[in-house]
XYZ file of C-alpha atoms in Angstrom:
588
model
C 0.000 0.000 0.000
C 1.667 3.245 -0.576
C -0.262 6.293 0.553
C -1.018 9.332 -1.844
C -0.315 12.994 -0.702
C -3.711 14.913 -1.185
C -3.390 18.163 -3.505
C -4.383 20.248 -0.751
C -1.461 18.332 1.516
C 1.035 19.267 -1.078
C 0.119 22.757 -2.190
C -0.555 23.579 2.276
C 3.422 22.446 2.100
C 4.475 24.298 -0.804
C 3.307 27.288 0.749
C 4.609 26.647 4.185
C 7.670 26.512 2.980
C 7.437 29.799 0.437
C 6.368 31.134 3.811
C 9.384 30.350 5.841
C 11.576 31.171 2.742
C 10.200 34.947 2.111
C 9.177 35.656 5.445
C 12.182 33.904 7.641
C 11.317 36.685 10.900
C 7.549 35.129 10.650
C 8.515 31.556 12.653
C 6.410 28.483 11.405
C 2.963 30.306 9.878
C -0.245 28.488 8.778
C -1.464 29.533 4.999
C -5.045 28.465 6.454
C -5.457 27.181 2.803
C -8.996 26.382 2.294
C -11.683 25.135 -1.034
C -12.634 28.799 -2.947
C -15.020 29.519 -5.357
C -12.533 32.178 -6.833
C -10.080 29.623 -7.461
C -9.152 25.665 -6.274
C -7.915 27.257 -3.237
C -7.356 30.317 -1.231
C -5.165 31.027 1.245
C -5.221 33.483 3.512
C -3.142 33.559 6.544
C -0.911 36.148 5.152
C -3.088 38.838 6.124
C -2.676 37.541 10.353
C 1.504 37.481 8.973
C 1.390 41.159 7.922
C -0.229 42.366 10.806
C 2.539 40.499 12.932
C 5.633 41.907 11.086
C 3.898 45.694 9.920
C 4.130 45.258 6.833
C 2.311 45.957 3.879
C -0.114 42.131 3.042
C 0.043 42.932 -0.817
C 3.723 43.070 -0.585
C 4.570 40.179 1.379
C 1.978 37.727 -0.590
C 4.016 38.908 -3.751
C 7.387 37.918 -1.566
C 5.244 34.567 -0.989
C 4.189 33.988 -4.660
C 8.252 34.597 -5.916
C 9.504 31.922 -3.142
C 7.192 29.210 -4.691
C 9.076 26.655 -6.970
C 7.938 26.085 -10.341
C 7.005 22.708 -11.572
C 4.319 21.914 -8.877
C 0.557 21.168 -8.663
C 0.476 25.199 -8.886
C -0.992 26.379 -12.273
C -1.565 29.944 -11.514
C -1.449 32.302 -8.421
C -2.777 35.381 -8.152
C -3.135 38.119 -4.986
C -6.325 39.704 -4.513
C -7.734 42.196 -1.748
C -5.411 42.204 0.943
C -2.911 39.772 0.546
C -5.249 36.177 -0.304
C -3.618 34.367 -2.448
C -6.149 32.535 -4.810
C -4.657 29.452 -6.449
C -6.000 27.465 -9.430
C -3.696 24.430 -9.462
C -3.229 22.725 -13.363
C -5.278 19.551 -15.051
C -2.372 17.559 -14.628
C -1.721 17.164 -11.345
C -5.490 16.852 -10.581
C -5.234 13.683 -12.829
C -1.873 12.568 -11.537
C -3.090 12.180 -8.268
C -5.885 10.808 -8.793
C -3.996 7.695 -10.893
C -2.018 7.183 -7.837
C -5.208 7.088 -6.001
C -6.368 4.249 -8.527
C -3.430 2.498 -8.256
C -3.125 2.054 -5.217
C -4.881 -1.002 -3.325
C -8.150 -1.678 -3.799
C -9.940 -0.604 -0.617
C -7.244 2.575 0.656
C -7.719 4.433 -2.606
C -4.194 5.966 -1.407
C -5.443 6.760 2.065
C -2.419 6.767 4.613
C -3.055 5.188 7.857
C -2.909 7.475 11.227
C 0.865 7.617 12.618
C -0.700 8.324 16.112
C -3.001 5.717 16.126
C -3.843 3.702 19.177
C -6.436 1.356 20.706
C -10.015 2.166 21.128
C -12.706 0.415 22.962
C -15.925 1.444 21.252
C -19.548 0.950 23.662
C -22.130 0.529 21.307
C -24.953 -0.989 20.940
C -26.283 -1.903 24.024
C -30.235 -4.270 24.427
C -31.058 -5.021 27.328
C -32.037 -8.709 28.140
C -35.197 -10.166 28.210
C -36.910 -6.702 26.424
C -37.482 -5.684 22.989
C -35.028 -3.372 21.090
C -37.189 -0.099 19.846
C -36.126 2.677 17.761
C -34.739 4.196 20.962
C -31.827 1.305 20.212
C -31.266 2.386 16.419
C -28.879 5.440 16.973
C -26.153 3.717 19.353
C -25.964 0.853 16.905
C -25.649 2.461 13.838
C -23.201 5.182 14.886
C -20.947 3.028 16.709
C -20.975 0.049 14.098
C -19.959 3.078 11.245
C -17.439 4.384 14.114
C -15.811 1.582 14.230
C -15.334 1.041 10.657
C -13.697 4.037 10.470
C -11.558 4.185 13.070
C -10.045 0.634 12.016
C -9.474 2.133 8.299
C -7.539 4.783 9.484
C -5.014 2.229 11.074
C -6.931 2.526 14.842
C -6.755 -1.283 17.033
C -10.421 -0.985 17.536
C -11.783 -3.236 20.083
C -16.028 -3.347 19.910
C -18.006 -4.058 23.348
C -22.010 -4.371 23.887
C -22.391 -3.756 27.410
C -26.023 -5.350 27.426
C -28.250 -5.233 30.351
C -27.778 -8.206 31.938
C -28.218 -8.228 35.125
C -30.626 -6.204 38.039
C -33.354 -6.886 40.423
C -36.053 -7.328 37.197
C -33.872 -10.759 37.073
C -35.127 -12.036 40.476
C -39.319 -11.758 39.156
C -38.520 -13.505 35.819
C -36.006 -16.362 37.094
C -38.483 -17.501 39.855
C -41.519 -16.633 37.169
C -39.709 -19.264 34.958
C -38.864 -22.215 37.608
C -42.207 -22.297 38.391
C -43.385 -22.200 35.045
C -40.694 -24.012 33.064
C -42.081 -24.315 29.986
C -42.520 -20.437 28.951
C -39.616 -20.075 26.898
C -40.114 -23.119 24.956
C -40.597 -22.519 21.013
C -39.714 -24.044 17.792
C -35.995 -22.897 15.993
C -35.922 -22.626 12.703
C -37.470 -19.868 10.402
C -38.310 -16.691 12.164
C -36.935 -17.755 15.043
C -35.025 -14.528 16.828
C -39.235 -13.029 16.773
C -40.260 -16.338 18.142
C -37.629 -16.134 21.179
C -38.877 -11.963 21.699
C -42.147 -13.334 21.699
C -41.934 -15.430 24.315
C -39.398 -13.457 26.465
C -42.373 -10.582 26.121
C -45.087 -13.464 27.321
C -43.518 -14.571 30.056
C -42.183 -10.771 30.747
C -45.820 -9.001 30.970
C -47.095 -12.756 33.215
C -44.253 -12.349 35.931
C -45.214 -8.394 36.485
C -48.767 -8.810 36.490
C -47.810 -11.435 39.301
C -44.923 -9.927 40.889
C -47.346 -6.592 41.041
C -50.224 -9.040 42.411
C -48.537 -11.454 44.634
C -46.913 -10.165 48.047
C -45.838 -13.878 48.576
C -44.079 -14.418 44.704
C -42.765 -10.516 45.182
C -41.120 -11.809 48.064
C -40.442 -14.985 46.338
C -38.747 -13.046 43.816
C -36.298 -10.777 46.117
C -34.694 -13.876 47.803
C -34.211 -15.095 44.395
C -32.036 -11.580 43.161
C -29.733 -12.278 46.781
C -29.529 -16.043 44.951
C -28.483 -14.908 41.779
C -26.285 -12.086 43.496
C -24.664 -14.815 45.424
C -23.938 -17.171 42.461
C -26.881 -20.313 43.217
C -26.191 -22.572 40.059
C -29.230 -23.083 39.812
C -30.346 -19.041 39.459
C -27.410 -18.817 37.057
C -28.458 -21.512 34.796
C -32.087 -20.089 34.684
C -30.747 -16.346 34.481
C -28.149 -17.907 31.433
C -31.480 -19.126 29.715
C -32.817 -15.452 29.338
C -29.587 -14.305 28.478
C -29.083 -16.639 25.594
C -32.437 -16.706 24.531
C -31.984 -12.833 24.057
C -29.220 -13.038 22.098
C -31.178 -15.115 19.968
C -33.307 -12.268 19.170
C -30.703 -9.270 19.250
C -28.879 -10.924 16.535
C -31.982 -11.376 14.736
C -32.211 -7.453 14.537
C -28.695 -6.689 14.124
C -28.393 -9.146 10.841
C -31.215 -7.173 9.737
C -29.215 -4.153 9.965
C -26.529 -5.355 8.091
C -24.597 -5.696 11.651
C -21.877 -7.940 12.657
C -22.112 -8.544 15.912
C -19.513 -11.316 17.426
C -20.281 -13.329 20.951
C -16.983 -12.396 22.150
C -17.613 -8.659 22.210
C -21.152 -9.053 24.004
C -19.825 -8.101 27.384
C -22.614 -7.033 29.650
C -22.786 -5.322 32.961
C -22.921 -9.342 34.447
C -19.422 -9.444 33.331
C -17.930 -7.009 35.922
C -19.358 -8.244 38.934
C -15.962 -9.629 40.233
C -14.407 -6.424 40.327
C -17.288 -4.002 42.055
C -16.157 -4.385 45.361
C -12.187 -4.156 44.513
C -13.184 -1.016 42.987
C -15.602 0.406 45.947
C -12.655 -0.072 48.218
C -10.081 1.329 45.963
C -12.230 4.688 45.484
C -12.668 4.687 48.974
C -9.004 4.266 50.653
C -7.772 6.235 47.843
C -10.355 9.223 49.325
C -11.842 9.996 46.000
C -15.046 8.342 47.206
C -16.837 8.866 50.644
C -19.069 7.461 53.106
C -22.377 9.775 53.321
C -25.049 8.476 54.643
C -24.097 5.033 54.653
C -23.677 5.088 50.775
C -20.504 5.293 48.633
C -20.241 8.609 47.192
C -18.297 10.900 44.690
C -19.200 14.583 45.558
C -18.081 17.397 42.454
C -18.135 21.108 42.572
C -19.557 22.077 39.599
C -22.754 19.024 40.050
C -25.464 20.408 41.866
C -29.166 19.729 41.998
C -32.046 22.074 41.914
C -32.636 22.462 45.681
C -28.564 23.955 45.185
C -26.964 21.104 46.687
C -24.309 18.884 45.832
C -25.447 15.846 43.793
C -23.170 12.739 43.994
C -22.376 9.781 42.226
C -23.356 6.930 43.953
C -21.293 4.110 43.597
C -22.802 1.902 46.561
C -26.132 1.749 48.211
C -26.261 2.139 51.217
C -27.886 -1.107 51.365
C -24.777 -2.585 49.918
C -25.870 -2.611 46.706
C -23.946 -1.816 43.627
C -25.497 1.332 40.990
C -24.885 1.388 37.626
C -21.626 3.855 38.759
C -19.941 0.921 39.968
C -20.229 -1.058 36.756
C -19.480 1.940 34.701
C -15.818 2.474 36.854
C -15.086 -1.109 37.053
C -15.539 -1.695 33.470
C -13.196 1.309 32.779
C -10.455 -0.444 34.744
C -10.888 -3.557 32.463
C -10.990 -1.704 29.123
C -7.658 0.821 30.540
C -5.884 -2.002 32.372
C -6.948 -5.260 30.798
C -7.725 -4.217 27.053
C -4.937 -1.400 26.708
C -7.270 1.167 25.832
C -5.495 4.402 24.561
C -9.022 5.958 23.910
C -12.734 5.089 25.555
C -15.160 6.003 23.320
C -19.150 5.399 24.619
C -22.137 5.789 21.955
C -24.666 6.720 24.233
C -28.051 8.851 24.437
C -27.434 12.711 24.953
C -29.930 12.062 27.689
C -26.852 10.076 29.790
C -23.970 13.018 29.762
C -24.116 14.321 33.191
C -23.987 10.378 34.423
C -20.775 10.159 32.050
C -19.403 13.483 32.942
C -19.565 12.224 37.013
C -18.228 8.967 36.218
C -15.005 9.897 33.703
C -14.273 12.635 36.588
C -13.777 10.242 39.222
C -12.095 7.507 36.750
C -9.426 10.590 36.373
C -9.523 10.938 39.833
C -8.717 7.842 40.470
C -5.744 8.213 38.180
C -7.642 5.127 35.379
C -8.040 8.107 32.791
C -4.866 10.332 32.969
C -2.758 11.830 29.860
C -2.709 8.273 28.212
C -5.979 7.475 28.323
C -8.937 9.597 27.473
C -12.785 8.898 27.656
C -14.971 10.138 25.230
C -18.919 10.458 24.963
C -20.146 9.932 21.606
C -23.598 11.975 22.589
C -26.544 11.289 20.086
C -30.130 13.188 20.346
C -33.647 11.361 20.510
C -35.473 9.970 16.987
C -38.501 12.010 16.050
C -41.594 11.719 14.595
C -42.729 13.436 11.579
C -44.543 15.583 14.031
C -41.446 16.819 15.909
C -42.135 14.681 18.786
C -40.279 11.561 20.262
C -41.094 8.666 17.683
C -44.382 6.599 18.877
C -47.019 4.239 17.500
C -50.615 5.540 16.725
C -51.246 3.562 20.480
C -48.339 5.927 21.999
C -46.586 3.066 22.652
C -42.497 2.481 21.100
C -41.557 1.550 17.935
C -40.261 -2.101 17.699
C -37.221 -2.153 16.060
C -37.818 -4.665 13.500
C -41.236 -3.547 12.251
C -39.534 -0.117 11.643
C -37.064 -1.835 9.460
C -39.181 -3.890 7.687
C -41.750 -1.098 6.786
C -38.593 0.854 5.758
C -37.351 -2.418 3.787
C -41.341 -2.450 2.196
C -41.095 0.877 1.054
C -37.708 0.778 -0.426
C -39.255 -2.487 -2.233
C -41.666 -0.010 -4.603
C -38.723 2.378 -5.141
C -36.606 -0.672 -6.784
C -39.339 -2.146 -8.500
C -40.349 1.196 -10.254
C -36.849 1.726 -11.432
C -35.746 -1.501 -12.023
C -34.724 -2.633 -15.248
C -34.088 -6.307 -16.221
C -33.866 -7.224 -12.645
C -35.545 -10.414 -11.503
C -37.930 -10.617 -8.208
C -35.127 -12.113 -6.339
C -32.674 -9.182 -7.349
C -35.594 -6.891 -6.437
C -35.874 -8.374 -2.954
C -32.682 -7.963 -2.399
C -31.881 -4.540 -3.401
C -34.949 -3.568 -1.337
C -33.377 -4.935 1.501
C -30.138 -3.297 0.709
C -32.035 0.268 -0.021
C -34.042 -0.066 2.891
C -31.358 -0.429 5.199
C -29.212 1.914 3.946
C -32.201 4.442 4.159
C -32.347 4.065 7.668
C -28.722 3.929 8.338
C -28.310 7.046 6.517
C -30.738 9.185 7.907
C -29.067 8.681 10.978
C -25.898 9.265 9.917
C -26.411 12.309 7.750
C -27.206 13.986 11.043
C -25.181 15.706 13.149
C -25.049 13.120 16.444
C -25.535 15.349 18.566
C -29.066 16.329 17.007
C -32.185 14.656 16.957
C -33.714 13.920 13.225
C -36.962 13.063 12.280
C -37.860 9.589 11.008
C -39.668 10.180 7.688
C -39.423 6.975 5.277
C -41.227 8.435 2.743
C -37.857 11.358 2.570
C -35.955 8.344 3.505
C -36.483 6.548 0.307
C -36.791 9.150 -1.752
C -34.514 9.282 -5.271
C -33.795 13.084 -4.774
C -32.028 14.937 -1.973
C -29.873 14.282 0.624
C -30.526 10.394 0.877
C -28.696 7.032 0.300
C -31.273 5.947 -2.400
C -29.569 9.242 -4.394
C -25.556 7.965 -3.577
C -27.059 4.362 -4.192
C -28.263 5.488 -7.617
C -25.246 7.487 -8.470
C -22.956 4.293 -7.437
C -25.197 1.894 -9.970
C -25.487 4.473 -12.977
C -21.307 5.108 -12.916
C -21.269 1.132 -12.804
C -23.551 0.819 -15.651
C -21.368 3.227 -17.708
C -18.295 0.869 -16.953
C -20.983 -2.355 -18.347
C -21.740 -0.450 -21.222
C -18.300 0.664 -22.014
C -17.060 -2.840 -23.391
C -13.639 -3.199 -24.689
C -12.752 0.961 -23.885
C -10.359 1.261 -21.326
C -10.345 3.510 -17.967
C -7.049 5.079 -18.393
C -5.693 8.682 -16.920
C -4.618 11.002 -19.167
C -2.876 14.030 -17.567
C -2.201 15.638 -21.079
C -5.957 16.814 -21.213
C -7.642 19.759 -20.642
C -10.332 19.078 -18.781
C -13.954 20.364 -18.489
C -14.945 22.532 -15.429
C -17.405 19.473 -14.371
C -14.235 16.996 -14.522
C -12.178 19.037 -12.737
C -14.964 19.535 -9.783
C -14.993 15.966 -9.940
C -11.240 15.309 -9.298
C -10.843 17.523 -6.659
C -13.234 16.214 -4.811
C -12.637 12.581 -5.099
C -8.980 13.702 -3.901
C -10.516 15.042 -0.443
C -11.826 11.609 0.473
C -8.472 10.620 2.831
C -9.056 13.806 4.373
C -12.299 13.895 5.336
C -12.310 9.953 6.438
C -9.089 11.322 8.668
C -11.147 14.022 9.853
C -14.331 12.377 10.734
C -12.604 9.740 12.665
C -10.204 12.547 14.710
C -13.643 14.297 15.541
C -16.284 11.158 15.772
C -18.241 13.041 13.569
C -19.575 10.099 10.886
C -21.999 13.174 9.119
C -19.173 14.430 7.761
C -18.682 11.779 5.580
C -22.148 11.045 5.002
C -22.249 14.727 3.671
C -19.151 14.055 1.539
C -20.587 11.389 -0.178
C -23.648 13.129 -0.787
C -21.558 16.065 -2.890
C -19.357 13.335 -4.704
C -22.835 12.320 -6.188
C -24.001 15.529 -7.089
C -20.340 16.584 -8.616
C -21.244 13.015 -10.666
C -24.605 13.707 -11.879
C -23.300 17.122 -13.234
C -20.287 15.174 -14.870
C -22.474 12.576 -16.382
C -24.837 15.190 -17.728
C -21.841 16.977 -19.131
C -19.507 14.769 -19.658
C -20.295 11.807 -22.227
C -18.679 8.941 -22.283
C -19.749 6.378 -24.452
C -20.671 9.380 -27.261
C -19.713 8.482 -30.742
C -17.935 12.107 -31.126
C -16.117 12.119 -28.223
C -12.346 11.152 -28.699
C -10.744 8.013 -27.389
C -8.367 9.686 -24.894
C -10.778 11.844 -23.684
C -13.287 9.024 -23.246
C -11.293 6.533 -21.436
C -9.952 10.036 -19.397
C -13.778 9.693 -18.300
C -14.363 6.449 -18.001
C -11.493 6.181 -15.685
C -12.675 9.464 -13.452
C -16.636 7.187 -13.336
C -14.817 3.904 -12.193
C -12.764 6.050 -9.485
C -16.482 7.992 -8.185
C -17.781 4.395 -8.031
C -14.924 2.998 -5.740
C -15.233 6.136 -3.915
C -18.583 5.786 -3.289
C -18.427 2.201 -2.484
C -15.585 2.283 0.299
C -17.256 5.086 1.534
C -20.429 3.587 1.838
C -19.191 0.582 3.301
C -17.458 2.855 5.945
C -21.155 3.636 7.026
C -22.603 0.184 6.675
C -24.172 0.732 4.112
C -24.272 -1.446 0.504
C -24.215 -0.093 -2.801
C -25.814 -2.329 -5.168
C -24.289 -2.324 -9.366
C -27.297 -2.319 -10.482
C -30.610 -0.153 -9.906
């Protein structure tokens, strides 16, 4: 694999270095080079220079322009207003580039690893045993799953963990529920079977509340049997392993319709740090970070206060002697930092939960788990809305189910494909449906800002125009048609040409992909590339409505110029895509 240089890379150099050169009393100084519509580029950090050294901007960015060598990307330079410098760099180095890109391996399109890269343990994804996932569960999975994929493409150890819910006092109702009903969980395997196991988790669910709501004698019944499970009875575990398993049953049943790979191994729920919650009471405690109050375990902060104006802890121990979810959190950060290696701690997890996080990564750094090293980051995502602006419901006001969402969203994808499809046979229809309604979903969620909520709107979702993955999808199948079409003509760069203002928009962008795939997973911002893909298949359309390929008039070097800037857009689009989860389908 051997990385390619971006254009904007080499020309932010070039002009370091003319920097340094004509200015030598200015220290190291940024161009701030950034995308113009004057020009390719403008830069315009010579204006902040002048200011520095009193002198006149005009003059120095004419020093600047003198001190760059010739024979570079640069095609033509020219200083406007006070001191920017707008550059337009030549055909040829756009297309040079962009051959390197293309011959580079197939799935780094030239895209350097991270130097700095290190090891992050990525929380995503998290059901909760024994209860149906709802749209509530969408956002953490499909962030974190596209997360991940980009944070191992950039070179990053990633290391994926589901910290389910998987343990709790609900346990104690449905283990004794099921020993003295032992048949609730029975159903057939086979076809449909992940619904089959939800279904009768649900049954027996809704039977042991009404009971445990009903019964003083099974509600006591059912406490003695959380201080059995708490205290390891084999025979609690093996009933409290049933629900677990048969959950997993149906979360993988969800996640494979998501297009989700999710491995046993990284399914480690809050059960799995039970060994280590009193270790890490007492080492909060004797190391005075966390106090007594009250008879519970507490971390007090400065800056945390309820509305009455007092301090609001964290409690890490009941006072009762019971652990809080603190005590998982804190004891699963000593794993992932001390067992795992973790360089970086990265949680996808509802906006909803920051102040919880905020408490808890303050006393891990207390504590001295987090320190320089190690940092913990919350990947914060906002609440899925309706069409009315209103948390996402069903006419009943109850949660969405997961899977019905997805297979509504997989239905209406289905009369997209059909309208448009063209010599496509029902079982190619059924499957790009499945593909387009996915990636609908997927993308809608990831076209947004995290941090925002977004309103659920399949209709928008699966539309052909705007902002959608149906659009990129299309754009994807249409460049791969061209390359069906084109028969014996060969994609080949030619640097010689001249090339059209719609091939040159093209190019440049396509060279910004390493970039922004750098950028996104340095900020954990997976819209960003979402958005990027988005403009990549509007600079396409253009270029295909401008741009022939397969026209009898056009030359030969020009048209295998453009066949070989349609095949690049497709691979773009394609690893880019895949980054997000999302498939792109050759055919449409």
């Amino acid at each position: 694999m051997a990385s390619v240089n971006s254009l904007a890379s080499t020309l932010q150099q070039q002009l370091a270095d003319a920097l340094t050169a004509a200015l030598p009393d200015a220290g190291a100084a940024d161009p701030l080079l950034r995308r113009s519509d004057r020009a390719d580029f403008q830069a315009n950090g010579i204006l902040a220079l002048a200011k520095k050294l009193k002198g006149n901007p005009r003059e120095l960015a004419a020093q600047v322009t003198a001190a760059i060598p010739a024979g570079g990307p640069i095609k033509e330079i020219e200083v406007s207003g006070p001191g920017f410098l707008n550059i337009t760099l030549s055909d040829r180095s756009i297309i040079e580039t962009l051959a390197a890109r293309d011959a580079d391996d197939e799935d780094r399109l030239g895209v350097p690893h991270n130097a700095a890269a290190g090891t992050t343990v990525i929380d995503y994804a998290q059901p909760n045993v024994a209860k149906e996932m709802h749209v509530g569960h969408l956002r953490s999975a499909v962030i974190g799953d596209a997360m991940a994929q980009i944070l191992e493409f950039t070179g990053e150890t990633v290391v994926r963990r589901h910290h389910i819910g998987d343990w709790g006092t609900q346990f104690g109702m449905l283990i004794q529920y099921l020993i003295e009903h032992p048949d609730q969980l029975n159903h057939e395997g086979g076809e449909g079977e992940g619904e089959a196991a939800m279904s009768s988790l649900n049954r027996l669910y809704k039977a042991s509340r009404a009971l445990f709501d009903a019964d003083e004698e099974f509600k006591a019944r059912s406490r003695d049997r959380v201080v059995a499970l708490q205290a390891g009875d084999e025979e609690t575990l093996a009933m409290w392993q049933r629900f677990v398993d048969e959950s997993k049953i149906y979360f993988y049943s969800v996640f494979n319709k998501l297009d989700m790979k999710i491995r046993d191994a990284d399914i480690v729920g809050e059960s799995g740090y039970n060994d280590m919650l009193t270790e890490t009471c007492h080492l909060l405690e004797e190391s005075g970070v966390a106090v007594r109050s009250e008879g519970a375990l507490c971390v007090f902060f400065d800056d945390v206060k309820g509305p009455d104006g007092n301090p609001v802890p964290l409690i890490v121990q009941k006072s009762n002697g019971g652990f809080g979810y603190a005590a998982t959190d804190l004891s699963a950060i000593r794993d992932r930092v001390q067992n795992l290696k973790a360089s970086t701690l990265l949680y996808v997890v509802d906006a909803r939960q920051a102040l919880h996080f905020k408490m808890v990564f303050e006393t891990a750094r207390r504590a001295g788990w987090l320190n320089e090293d190690v940092k913990a980051v919350q990947l914060a995502f906002g609440t899925v809305l309706g069409k009315d602006g209103k948390p996402f419901k069903t006419r009943e006001g109850e949660t969405v189910r997961l899977a019905d969402l997805l297979d509504e969203a997989i239905d209406r994808a289905s009369a997209v494909v059909r309208e448009k499809a063209q010599d496509l046979t029902d079982e190619e229809i059924t499957e790009r449906a499945t593909q387009v309604g996915i990636g609908a979903v997927k993308y809608a969620d990831l076209s947004t800002s995290a941090a925002r909520d977004y309103k659920f709107d399949l209709d928008q979702m699966v539309s052909l125009n705007g902002d959608t993955s149906v659009y990129i999808q299309y754009a994807h199948a249409r460049s791969c048609s061209i390359r069906r079409k084109a028969g014996e003509l060969k994609a080949q760069p030619h640097p010689e040409l001249e090339l059209a203002p719609a091939e040159r928009a093209l190019g440049l962008h396509l060279d910004q992909f390493g970039e922004v795939v750098s950028e996104v997973a340095a900020a954990y911002e997976p819209h960003r590339l979402a958005a990027y893909l988005y403009q990549l298949s509007s600079l396409f359309t253009t270029f295909y409505d401008q741009c022939p390929v397969l026209k009898s008039d056009v030359p030969q070097d020009v048209a295998e110029n453009r066949l070989f800037l349609s095949d690049l857009t497709a691979r773009t689009l394609r690893r880019g895509m895949e980054l997000l989860g999302i498939r792109t389908p050759e055919r449409l």
